[in-house]
CSV table of C-alpha atoms in Angstrom, one decimal:
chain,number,residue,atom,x,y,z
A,1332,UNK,CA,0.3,-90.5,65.1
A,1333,UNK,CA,1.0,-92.2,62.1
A,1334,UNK,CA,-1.0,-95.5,62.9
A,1335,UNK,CA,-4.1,-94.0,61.9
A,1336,UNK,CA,-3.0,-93.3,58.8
A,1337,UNK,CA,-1.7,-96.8,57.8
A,1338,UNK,CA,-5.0,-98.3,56.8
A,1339,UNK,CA,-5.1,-95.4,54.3
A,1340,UNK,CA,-4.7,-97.1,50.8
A,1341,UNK,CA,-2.7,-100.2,52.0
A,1342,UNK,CA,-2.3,-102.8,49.7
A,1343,UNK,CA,-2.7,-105.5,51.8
A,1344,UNK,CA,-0.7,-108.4,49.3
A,1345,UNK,CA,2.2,-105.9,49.2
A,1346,UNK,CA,1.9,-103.7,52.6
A,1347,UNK,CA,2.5,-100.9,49.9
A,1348,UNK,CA,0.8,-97.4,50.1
A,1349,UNK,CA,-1.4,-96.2,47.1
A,1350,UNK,CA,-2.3,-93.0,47.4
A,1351,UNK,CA,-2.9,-91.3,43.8
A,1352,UNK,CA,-4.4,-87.5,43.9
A,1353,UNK,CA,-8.3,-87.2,44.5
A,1354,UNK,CA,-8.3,-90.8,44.7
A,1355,UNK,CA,-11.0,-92.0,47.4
A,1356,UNK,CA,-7.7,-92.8,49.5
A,1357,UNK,CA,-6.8,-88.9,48.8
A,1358,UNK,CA,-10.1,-87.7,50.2
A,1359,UNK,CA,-10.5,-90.0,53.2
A,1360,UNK,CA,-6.7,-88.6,53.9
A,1361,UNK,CA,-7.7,-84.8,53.8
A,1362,UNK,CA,-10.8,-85.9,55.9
A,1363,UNK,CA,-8.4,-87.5,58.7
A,1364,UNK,CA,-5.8,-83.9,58.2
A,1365,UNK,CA,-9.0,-81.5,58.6
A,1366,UNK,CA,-10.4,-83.9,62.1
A,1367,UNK,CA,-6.5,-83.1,63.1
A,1368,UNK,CA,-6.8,-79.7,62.6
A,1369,UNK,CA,-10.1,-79.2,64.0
A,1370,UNK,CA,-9.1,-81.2,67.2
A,1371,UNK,CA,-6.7,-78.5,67.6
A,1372,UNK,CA,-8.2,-75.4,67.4
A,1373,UNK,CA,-6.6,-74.2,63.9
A,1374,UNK,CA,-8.7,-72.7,60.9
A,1375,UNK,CA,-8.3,-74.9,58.1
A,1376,UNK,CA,-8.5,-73.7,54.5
A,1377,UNK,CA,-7.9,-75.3,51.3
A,1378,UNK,CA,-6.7,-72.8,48.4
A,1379,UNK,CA,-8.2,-73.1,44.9
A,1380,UNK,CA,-5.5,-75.6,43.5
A,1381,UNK,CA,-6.1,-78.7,46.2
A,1382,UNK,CA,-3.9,-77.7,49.0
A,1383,UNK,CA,-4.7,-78.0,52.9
A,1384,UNK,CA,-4.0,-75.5,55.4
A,1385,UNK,CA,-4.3,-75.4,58.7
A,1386,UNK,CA,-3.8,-72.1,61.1
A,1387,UNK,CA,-2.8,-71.2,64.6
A,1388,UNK,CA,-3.2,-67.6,64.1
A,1389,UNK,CA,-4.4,-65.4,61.6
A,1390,UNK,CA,-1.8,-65.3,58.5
A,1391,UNK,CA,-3.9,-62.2,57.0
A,1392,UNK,CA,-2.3,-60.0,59.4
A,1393,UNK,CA,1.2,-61.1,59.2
A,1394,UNK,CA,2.8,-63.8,56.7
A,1395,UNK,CA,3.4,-67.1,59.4
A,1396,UNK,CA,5.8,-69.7,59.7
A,1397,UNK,CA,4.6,-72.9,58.0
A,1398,UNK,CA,5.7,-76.5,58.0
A,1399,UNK,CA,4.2,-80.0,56.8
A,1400,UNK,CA,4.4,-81.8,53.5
A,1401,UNK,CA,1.8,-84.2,51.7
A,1402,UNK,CA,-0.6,-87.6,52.1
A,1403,UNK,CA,-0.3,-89.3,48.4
A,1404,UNK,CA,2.6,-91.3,47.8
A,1405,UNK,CA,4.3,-93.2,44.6
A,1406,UNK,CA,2.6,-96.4,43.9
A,1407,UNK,CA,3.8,-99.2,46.5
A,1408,UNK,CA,5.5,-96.6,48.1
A,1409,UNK,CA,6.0,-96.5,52.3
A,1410,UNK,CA,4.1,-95.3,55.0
A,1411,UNK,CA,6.9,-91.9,55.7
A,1412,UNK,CA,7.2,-90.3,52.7
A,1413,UNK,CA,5.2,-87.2,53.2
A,1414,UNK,CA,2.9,-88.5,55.9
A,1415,UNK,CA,6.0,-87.9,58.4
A,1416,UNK,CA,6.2,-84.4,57.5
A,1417,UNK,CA,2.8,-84.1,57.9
A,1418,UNK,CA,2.4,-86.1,61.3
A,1419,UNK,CA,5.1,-84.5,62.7
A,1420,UNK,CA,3.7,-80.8,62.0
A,1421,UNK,CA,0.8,-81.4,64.2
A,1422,UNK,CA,3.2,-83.1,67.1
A,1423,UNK,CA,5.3,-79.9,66.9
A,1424,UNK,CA,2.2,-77.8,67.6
A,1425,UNK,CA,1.4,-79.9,70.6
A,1426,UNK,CA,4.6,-79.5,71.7
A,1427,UNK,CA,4.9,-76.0,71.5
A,1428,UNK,CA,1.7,-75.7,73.4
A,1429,UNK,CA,2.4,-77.9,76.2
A,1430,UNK,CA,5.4,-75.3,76.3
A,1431,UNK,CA,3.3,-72.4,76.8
A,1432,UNK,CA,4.8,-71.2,73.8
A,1433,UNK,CA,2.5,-68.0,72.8
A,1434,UNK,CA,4.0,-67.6,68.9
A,1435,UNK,CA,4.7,-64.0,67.6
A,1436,UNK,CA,4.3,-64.8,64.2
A,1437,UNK,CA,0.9,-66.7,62.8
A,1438,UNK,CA,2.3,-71.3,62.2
A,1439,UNK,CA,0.4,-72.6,59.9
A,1440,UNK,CA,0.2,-77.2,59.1
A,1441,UNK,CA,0.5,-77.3,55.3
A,1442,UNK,CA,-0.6,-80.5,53.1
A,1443,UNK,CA,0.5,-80.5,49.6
A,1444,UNK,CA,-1.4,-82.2,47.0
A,1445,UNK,CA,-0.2,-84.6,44.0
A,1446,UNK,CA,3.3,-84.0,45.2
A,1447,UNK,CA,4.6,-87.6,44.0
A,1448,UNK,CA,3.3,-87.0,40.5
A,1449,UNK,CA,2.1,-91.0,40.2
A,1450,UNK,CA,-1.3,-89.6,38.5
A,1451,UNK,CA,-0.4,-87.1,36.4
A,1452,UNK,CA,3.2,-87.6,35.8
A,1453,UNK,CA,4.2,-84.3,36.8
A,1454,UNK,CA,5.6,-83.8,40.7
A,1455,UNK,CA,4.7,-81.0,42.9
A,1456,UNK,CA,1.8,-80.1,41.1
A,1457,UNK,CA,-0.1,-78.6,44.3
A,1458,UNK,CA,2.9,-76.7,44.9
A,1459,UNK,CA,3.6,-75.5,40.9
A,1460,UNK,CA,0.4,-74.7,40.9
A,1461,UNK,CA,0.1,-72.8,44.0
A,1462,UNK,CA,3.3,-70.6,42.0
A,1463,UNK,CA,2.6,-70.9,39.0
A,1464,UNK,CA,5.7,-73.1,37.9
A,1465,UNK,CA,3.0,-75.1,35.6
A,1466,UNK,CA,0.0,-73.3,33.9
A,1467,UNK,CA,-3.4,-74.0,34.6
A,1468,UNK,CA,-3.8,-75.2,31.0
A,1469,UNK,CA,-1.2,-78.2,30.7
A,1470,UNK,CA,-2.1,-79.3,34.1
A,1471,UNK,CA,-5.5,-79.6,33.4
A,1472,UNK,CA,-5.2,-81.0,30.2
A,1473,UNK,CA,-2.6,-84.1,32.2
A,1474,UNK,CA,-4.6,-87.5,32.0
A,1475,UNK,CA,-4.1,-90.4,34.3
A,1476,UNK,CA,-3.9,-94.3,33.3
A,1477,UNK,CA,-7.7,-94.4,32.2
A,1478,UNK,CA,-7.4,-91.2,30.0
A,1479,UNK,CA,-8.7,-88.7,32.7
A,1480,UNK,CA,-7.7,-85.1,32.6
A,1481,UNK,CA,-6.8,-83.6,35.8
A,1482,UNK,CA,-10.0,-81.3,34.8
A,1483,UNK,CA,-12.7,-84.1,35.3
A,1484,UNK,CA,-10.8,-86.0,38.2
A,1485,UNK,CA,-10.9,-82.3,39.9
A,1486,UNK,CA,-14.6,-81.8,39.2
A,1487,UNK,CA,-15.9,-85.2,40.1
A,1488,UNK,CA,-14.1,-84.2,43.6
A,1489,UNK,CA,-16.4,-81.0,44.2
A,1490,UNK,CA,-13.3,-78.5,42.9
A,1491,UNK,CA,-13.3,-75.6,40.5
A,1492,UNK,CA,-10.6,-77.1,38.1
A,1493,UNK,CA,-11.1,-73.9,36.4
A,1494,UNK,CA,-9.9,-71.6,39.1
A,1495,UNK,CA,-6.3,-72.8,39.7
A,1496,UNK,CA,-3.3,-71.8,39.0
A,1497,UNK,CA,-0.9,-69.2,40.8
A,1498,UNK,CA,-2.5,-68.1,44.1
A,1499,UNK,CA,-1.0,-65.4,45.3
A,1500,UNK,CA,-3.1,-64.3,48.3
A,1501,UNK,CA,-2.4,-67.9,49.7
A,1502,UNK,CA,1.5,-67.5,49.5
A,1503,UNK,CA,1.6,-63.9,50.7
A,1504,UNK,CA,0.7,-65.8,54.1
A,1505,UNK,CA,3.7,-68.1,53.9
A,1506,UNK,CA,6.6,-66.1,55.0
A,1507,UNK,CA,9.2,-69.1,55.9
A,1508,UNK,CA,8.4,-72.8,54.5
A,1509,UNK,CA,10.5,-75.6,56.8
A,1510,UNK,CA,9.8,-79.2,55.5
A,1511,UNK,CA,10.2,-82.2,57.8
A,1512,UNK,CA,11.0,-85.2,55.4
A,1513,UNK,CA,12.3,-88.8,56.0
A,1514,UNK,CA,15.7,-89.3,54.7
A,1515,UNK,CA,16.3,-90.9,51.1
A,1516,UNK,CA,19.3,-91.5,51.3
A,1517,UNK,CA,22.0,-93.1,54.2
A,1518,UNK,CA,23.9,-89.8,55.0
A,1519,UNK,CA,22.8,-89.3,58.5
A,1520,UNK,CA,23.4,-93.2,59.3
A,1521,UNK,CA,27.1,-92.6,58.1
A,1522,UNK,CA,27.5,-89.1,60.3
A,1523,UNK,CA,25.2,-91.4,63.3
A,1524,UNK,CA,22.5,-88.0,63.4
A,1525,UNK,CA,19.1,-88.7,64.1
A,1526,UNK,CA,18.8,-85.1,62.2
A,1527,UNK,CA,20.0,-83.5,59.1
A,1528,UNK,CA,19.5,-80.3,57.5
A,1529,UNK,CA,18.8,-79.7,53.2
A,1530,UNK,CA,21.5,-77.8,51.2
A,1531,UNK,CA,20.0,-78.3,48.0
A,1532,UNK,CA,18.1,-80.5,45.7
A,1533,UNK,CA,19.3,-81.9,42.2
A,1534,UNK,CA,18.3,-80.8,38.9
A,1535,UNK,CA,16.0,-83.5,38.2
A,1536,UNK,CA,13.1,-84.1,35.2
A,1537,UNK,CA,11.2,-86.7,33.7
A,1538,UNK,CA,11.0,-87.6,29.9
A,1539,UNK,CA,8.7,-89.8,27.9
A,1540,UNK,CA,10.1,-91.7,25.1
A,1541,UNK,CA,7.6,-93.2,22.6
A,1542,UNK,CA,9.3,-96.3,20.3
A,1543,UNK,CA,6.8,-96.9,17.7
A,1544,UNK,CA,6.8,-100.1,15.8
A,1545,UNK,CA,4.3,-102.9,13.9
A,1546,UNK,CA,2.3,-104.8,15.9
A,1547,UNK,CA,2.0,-108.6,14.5
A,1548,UNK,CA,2.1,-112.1,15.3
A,1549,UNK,CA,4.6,-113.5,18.1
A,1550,UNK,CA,4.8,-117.0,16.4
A,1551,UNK,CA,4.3,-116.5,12.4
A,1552,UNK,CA,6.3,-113.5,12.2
A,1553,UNK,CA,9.9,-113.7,11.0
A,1554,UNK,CA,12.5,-112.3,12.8
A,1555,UNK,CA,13.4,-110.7,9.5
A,1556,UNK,CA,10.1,-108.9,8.9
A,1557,UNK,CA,9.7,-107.5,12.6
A,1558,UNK,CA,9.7,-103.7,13.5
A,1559,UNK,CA,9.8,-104.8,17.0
A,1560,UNK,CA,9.8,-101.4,19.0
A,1561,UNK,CA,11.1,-103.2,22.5
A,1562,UNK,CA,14.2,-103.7,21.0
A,1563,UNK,CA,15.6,-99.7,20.6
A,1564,UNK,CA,13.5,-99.3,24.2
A,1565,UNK,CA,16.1,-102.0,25.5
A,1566,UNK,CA,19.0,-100.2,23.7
A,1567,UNK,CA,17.6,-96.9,25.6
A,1568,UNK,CA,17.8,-98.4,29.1
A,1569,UNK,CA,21.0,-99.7,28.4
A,1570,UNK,CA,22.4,-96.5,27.2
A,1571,UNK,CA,21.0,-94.7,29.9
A,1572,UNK,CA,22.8,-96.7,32.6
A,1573,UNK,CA,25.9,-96.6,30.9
A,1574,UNK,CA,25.6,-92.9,30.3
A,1575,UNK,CA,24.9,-92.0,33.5
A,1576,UNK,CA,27.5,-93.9,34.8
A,1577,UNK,CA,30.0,-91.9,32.5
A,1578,UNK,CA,28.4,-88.6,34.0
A,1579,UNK,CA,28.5,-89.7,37.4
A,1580,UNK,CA,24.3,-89.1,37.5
A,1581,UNK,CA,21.2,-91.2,37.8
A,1582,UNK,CA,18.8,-92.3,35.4
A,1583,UNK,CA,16.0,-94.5,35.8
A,1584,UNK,CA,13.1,-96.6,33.9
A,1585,UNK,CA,10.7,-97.3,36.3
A,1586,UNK,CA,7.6,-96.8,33.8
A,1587,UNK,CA,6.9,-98.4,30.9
A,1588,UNK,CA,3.4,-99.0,28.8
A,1589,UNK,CA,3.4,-101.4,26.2
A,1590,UNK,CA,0.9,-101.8,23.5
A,1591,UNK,CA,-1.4,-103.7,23.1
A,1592,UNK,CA,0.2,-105.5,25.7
A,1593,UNK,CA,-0.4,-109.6,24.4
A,1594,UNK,CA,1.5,-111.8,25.6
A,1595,UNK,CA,1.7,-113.5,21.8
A,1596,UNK,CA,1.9,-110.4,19.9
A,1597,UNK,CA,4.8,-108.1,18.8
A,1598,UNK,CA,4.0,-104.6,20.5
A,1599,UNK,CA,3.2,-101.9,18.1
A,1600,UNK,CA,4.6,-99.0,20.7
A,1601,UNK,CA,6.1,-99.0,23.9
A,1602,UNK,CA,6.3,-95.9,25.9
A,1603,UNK,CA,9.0,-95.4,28.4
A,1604,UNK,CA,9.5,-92.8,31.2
A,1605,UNK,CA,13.2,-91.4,32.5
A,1606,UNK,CA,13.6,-89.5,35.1
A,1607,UNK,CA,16.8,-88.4,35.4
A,1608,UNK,CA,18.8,-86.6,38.5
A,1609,UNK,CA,22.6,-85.3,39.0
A,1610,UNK,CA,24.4,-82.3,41.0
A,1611,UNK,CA,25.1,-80.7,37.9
A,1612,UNK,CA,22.3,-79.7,35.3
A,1613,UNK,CA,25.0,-79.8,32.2
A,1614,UNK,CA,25.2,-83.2,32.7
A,1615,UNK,CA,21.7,-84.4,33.2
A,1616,UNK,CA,20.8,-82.5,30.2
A,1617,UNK,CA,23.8,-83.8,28.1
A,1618,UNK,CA,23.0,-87.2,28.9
A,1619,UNK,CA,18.9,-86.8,27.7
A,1620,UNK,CA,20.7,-85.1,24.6
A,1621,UNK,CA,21.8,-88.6,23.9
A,1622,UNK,CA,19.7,-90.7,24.7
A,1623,UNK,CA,17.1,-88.4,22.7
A,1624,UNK,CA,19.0,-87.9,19.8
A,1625,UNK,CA,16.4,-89.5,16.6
A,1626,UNK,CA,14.0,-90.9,19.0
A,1627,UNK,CA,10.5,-89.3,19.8
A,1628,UNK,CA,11.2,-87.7,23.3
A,1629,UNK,CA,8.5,-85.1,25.4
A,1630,UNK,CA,10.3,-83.6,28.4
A,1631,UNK,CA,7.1,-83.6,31.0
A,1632,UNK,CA,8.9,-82.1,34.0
A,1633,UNK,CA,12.0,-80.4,34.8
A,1634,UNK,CA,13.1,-78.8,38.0
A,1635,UNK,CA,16.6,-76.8,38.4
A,1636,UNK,CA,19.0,-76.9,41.5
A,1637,UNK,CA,17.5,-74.9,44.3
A,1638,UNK,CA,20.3,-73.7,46.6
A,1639,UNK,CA,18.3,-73.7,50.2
A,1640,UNK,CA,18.6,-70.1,51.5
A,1641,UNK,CA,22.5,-70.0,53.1
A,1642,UNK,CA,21.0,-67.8,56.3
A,1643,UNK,CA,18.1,-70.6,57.2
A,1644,UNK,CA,20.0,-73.5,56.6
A,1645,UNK,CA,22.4,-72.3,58.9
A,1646,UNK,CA,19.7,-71.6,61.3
A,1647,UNK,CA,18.0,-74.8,60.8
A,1648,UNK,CA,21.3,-76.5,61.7
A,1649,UNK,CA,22.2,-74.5,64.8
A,1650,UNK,CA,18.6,-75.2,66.2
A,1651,UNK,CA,17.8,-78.5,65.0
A,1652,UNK,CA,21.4,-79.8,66.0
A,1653,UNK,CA,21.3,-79.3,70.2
A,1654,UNK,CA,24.6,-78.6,70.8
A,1655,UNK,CA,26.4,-79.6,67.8
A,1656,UNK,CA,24.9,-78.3,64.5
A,1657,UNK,CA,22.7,-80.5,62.5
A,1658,UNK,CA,24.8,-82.0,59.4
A,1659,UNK,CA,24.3,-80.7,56.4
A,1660,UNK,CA,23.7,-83.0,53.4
A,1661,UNK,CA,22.0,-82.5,49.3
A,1662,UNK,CA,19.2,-84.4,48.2
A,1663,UNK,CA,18.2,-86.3,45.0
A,1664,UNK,CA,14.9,-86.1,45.6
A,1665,UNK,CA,12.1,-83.5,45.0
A,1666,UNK,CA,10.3,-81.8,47.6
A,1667,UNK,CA,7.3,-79.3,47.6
A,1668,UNK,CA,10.2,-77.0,49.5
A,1669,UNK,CA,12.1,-77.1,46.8
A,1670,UNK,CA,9.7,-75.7,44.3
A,1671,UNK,CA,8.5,-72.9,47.3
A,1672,UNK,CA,12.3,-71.9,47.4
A,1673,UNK,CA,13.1,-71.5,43.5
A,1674,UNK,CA,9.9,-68.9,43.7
A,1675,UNK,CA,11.4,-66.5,46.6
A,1676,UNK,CA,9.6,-68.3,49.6
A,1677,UNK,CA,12.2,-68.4,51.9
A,1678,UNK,CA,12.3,-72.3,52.8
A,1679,UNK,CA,14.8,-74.9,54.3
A,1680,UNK,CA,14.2,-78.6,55.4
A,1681,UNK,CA,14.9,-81.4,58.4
A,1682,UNK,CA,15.2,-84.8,57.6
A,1683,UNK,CA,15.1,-87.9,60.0
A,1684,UNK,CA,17.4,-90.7,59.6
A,1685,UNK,CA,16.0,-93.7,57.6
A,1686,UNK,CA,18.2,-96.8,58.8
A,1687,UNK,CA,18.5,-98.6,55.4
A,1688,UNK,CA,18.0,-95.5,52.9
A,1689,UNK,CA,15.1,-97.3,51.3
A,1690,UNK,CA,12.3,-95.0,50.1
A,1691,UNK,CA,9.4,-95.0,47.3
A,1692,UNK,CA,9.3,-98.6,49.2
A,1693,UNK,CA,7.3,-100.6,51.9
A,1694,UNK,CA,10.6,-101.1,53.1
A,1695,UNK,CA,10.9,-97.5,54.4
A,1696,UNK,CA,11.2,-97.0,57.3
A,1697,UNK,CA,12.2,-94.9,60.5
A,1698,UNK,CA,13.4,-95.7,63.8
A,1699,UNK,CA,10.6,-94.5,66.4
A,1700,UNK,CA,13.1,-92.5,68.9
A,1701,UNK,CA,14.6,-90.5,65.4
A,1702,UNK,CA,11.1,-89.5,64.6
A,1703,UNK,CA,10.9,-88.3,67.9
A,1704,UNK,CA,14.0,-86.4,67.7
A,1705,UNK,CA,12.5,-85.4,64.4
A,1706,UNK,CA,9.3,-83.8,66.0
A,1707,UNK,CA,11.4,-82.2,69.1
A,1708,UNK,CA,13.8,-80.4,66.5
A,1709,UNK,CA,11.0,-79.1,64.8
A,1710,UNK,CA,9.5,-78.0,67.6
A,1711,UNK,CA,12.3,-76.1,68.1
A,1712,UNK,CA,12.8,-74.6,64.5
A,1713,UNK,CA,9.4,-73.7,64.8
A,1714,UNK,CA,9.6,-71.5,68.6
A,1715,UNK,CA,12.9,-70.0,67.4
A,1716,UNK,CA,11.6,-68.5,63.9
A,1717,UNK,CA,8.5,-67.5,65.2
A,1718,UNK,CA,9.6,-65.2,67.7
C-alpha cells in the first residue's frame, strides 16, 4: 500500500520525500487518505486544527481505539516515516474484517498534520494543537522560508486558521492512541525482532541561535576589520559536539540560514538551529545553558520525557510479541503519541525493524516481511483492546 504514495512529493534527483504542511504534496496526500477511507466504509472527519480522521463506528457514543500517524515528512526524508504508520492503519482494518472481527469499542485511522515540523519549525503541531500544548496565537503567528504565517498558508488551503487550538470534543473520542512507526534506531536488529514496543521518548527541543555580524567585502576586507558572524557559529557547532559528548546526549546543526548569502561577501547574520535530545532533561538543558550563555538564543520547542503508560506497554508487548513479548526499547525521536500521552490520552507505540537504522533519509527503509509482521501485530493490538 505504500506504492501509491511514493510519487507523492518525490524528488526525482535525490529519491527524497518533500512533504511540507498544506503544501500541494500535503493536499494531494489527504486526498489519497480520505479515497482510503471512503473505500472502506469509515466516516472521515478533519477537526478544526488540520487533522484526518477516519471511523469504523461512531466515537460519539463511546471514546474508540485509534491508531495511525502522519503524511509530511522532513525535507529529503524517506518514504516510512509516518506514511508506515498510516498505511499500516488501514491494512489492520482489513485484516480485522477479513476476521469477522465485530469491534466492541468504535477504531478510528488518525492522520496527524505538520508532525515533522520542516515548515514551521515546531513538531507535532497537529497534535499540540489538537491539546493545546501550543496556543493558537504562536502557531499562527510561525512563518515558513518565504515569510508565511501558518495563518495565511492555512487560509489559502480553505481552513479557519482562526478556529484552532485545543479541541476537546475531538479527543474525548480517543480513548487509547497506539502508534505504528518505523524504527529509528538498530535496537530491534540487535534483539533480531521484526517488532518492538515504546517505553519512552527523550526530552528533546529545538533552539535558534542568531550570530549577528557586519556584512562586507570578501576580498578588500581585512582580516583585522572583520565582524565575521560564521566564526562564533563554528565555535557553537564545535561546542555542541564536544558538549554533548561530555553529557553523553545528542546535539545537532542541521539548519542554518546565512545572510545575504554571496558567495563574495562576509555574512552579516547567520542563524543556526539545535535540536537537542538525551534520557535525562538536566543534561539537555545544562548543555543549551552553555552553549547559550552571551549568545542570542529563542528556544522554539521543547518536549519532556513521556514515560508510555506501564499497563499498555506491557500489553502492547504481550500481544504484539506472539509468544515471546515484544522487546521493549526508548526512543530519540518525537512522535505525535508522545505529545497525546504527556496530555492523559492513554497511548503506547509498535515499531518495525529498520535494517540499517537510517531515518529522516532516502535511505530508510524496511524489510517487506517486517512490515508485514508490523500490520499483523497491529491487528492484533487493535482486536484485543477493543474488546
Amino acid at each position: 500500500m505504500l506504492e501509491p504514495l511514493a510519487r507523492i512529493g518525490r524528488d526525482p534527483a535525490t529519491g527524497g520525500y518533500v512533504r511540507d504542511a498544506w503544501s500541494e504534496a500535503d493536499m494531494e496526500l489527504r486526498e489519497w487518505f480520505a479515497g482510503e477511507a471512503a473505500r472502506r466504509g469509515l466516516d472521515v472527519r478533519e477537526d478544526r486544527n488540520g487533522n484526518l480522521w477516519a471511523w469504523w463506528g461512531d466515537p460519539t457514543a463511546r471514546p474508540g481505539v485509534v491508531t495511525g500517524s502522519h503524511l509530511d515528512s522532513v525535507r529529503q526524508g524517506g518514504a516510512y516515516d509516518g506514511p508506515l504508520g498510516v498505511v499500516s492503519a488501514f491494512a489492520a482494518l482489513d485484516r480485522l474484517k477479513n476476521r469477522g472481527v465485530t469491534p466492541g469499542r468504535p477504531v478510528g485511522v488518525v492522520c496527524f498534520t505538520d508532525e515533522e515540523g520542516a515548515r514551521f519549525g515546531v513538531p507535532c503541531m497537529g497534535s499540540r494543537l489538537l491539546t493545546g500544548a501550543i496556543k493558537p496565537d504562536r502557531a499562527l503567528a510561525l512563518t515558513d522560508d518565504d515569510g508565511d504565517t501558518l495563518a495565511d498558508v492555512m487560509a489559502r488551503a480553505g481552513r479557519k486558521p482562526y478556529a484552532i487550538g485545543r479541541d476537546d470534543e475531538t479527543l474525548a473520542t480517543v480513548g487509547t492512541f497506539v502508534e505504528l512507526h518505523v524504527e529509528q534506531g538498530r535496537a530491534l536488529v540487535d534483539q533480531e525482532r521484526p517488532v518492538g514496543v515504546a517505553s519512552a521518548i527523550w526530552p528533546h527541543g529545538r533552539w535558534r541561535f542568531d550570530f549577528r555580524g557586519r556584512a562586507d567585502h570578501a576580498g578588500t576586507t581585512r582580516l583585522a576589520d572583520r565582524d565575521d558572524p560564521m566564526l562564533p557559529f563554528a565555535r557553537m557547532v564545535l561546542a555542541a559536539r564536544a558538549g554533548a559528548a561530555r553529557r553523553g546526549v545528542v546535539a545537532t546543526v542541521g539548519k542554518v540560514h546565512v545572510s545575504p548569502g554571496n558567495a563574495n561577501a562576509i555574512p552579516g547574520r547567520v542563524s543556526a538551529w539545535l535540536d537537542a535530545r538525551g534520557a535525562d532533561e538536566c543534561d539537555v538543558r545544562q548543555l543549551v545553558a552553555e552553549l547559550a550563555e552571551g549568545l542570542d538564543v529563542k528556544e522554539e520547542s521543547w518536549t519532556a520525557v513521556v514515560d508510555f503508560d506501564a499497563a499498555l506497554r506491557d500489553r502492547l508487548a504481550r500481544v504484539a510479541g506472539g509468544d515471546t513479548p515484544a522487546p521493549i526499547l526508548p526512543t530519540g525521536a518525537g512522535h505525535d503519541a508522545g505529545i497525546m500521552a504527556a496530555a492523559g490520552v492513554p497511548a503506547g507505540m509498535l515499531f518495525v525493524r529498520n535494517p540499517t537504522g537510517v531515518s529522516h533519509s532516502p535511505d530508510e527503509h524496511a524489510e517487506q516481511a517486517d512490515c508485514e509482521a508490523g500490520v499483523v501485530a497491529l491487528a492484533d493490538v487493535l482486536e484485543d483492546l477493543c474488546r
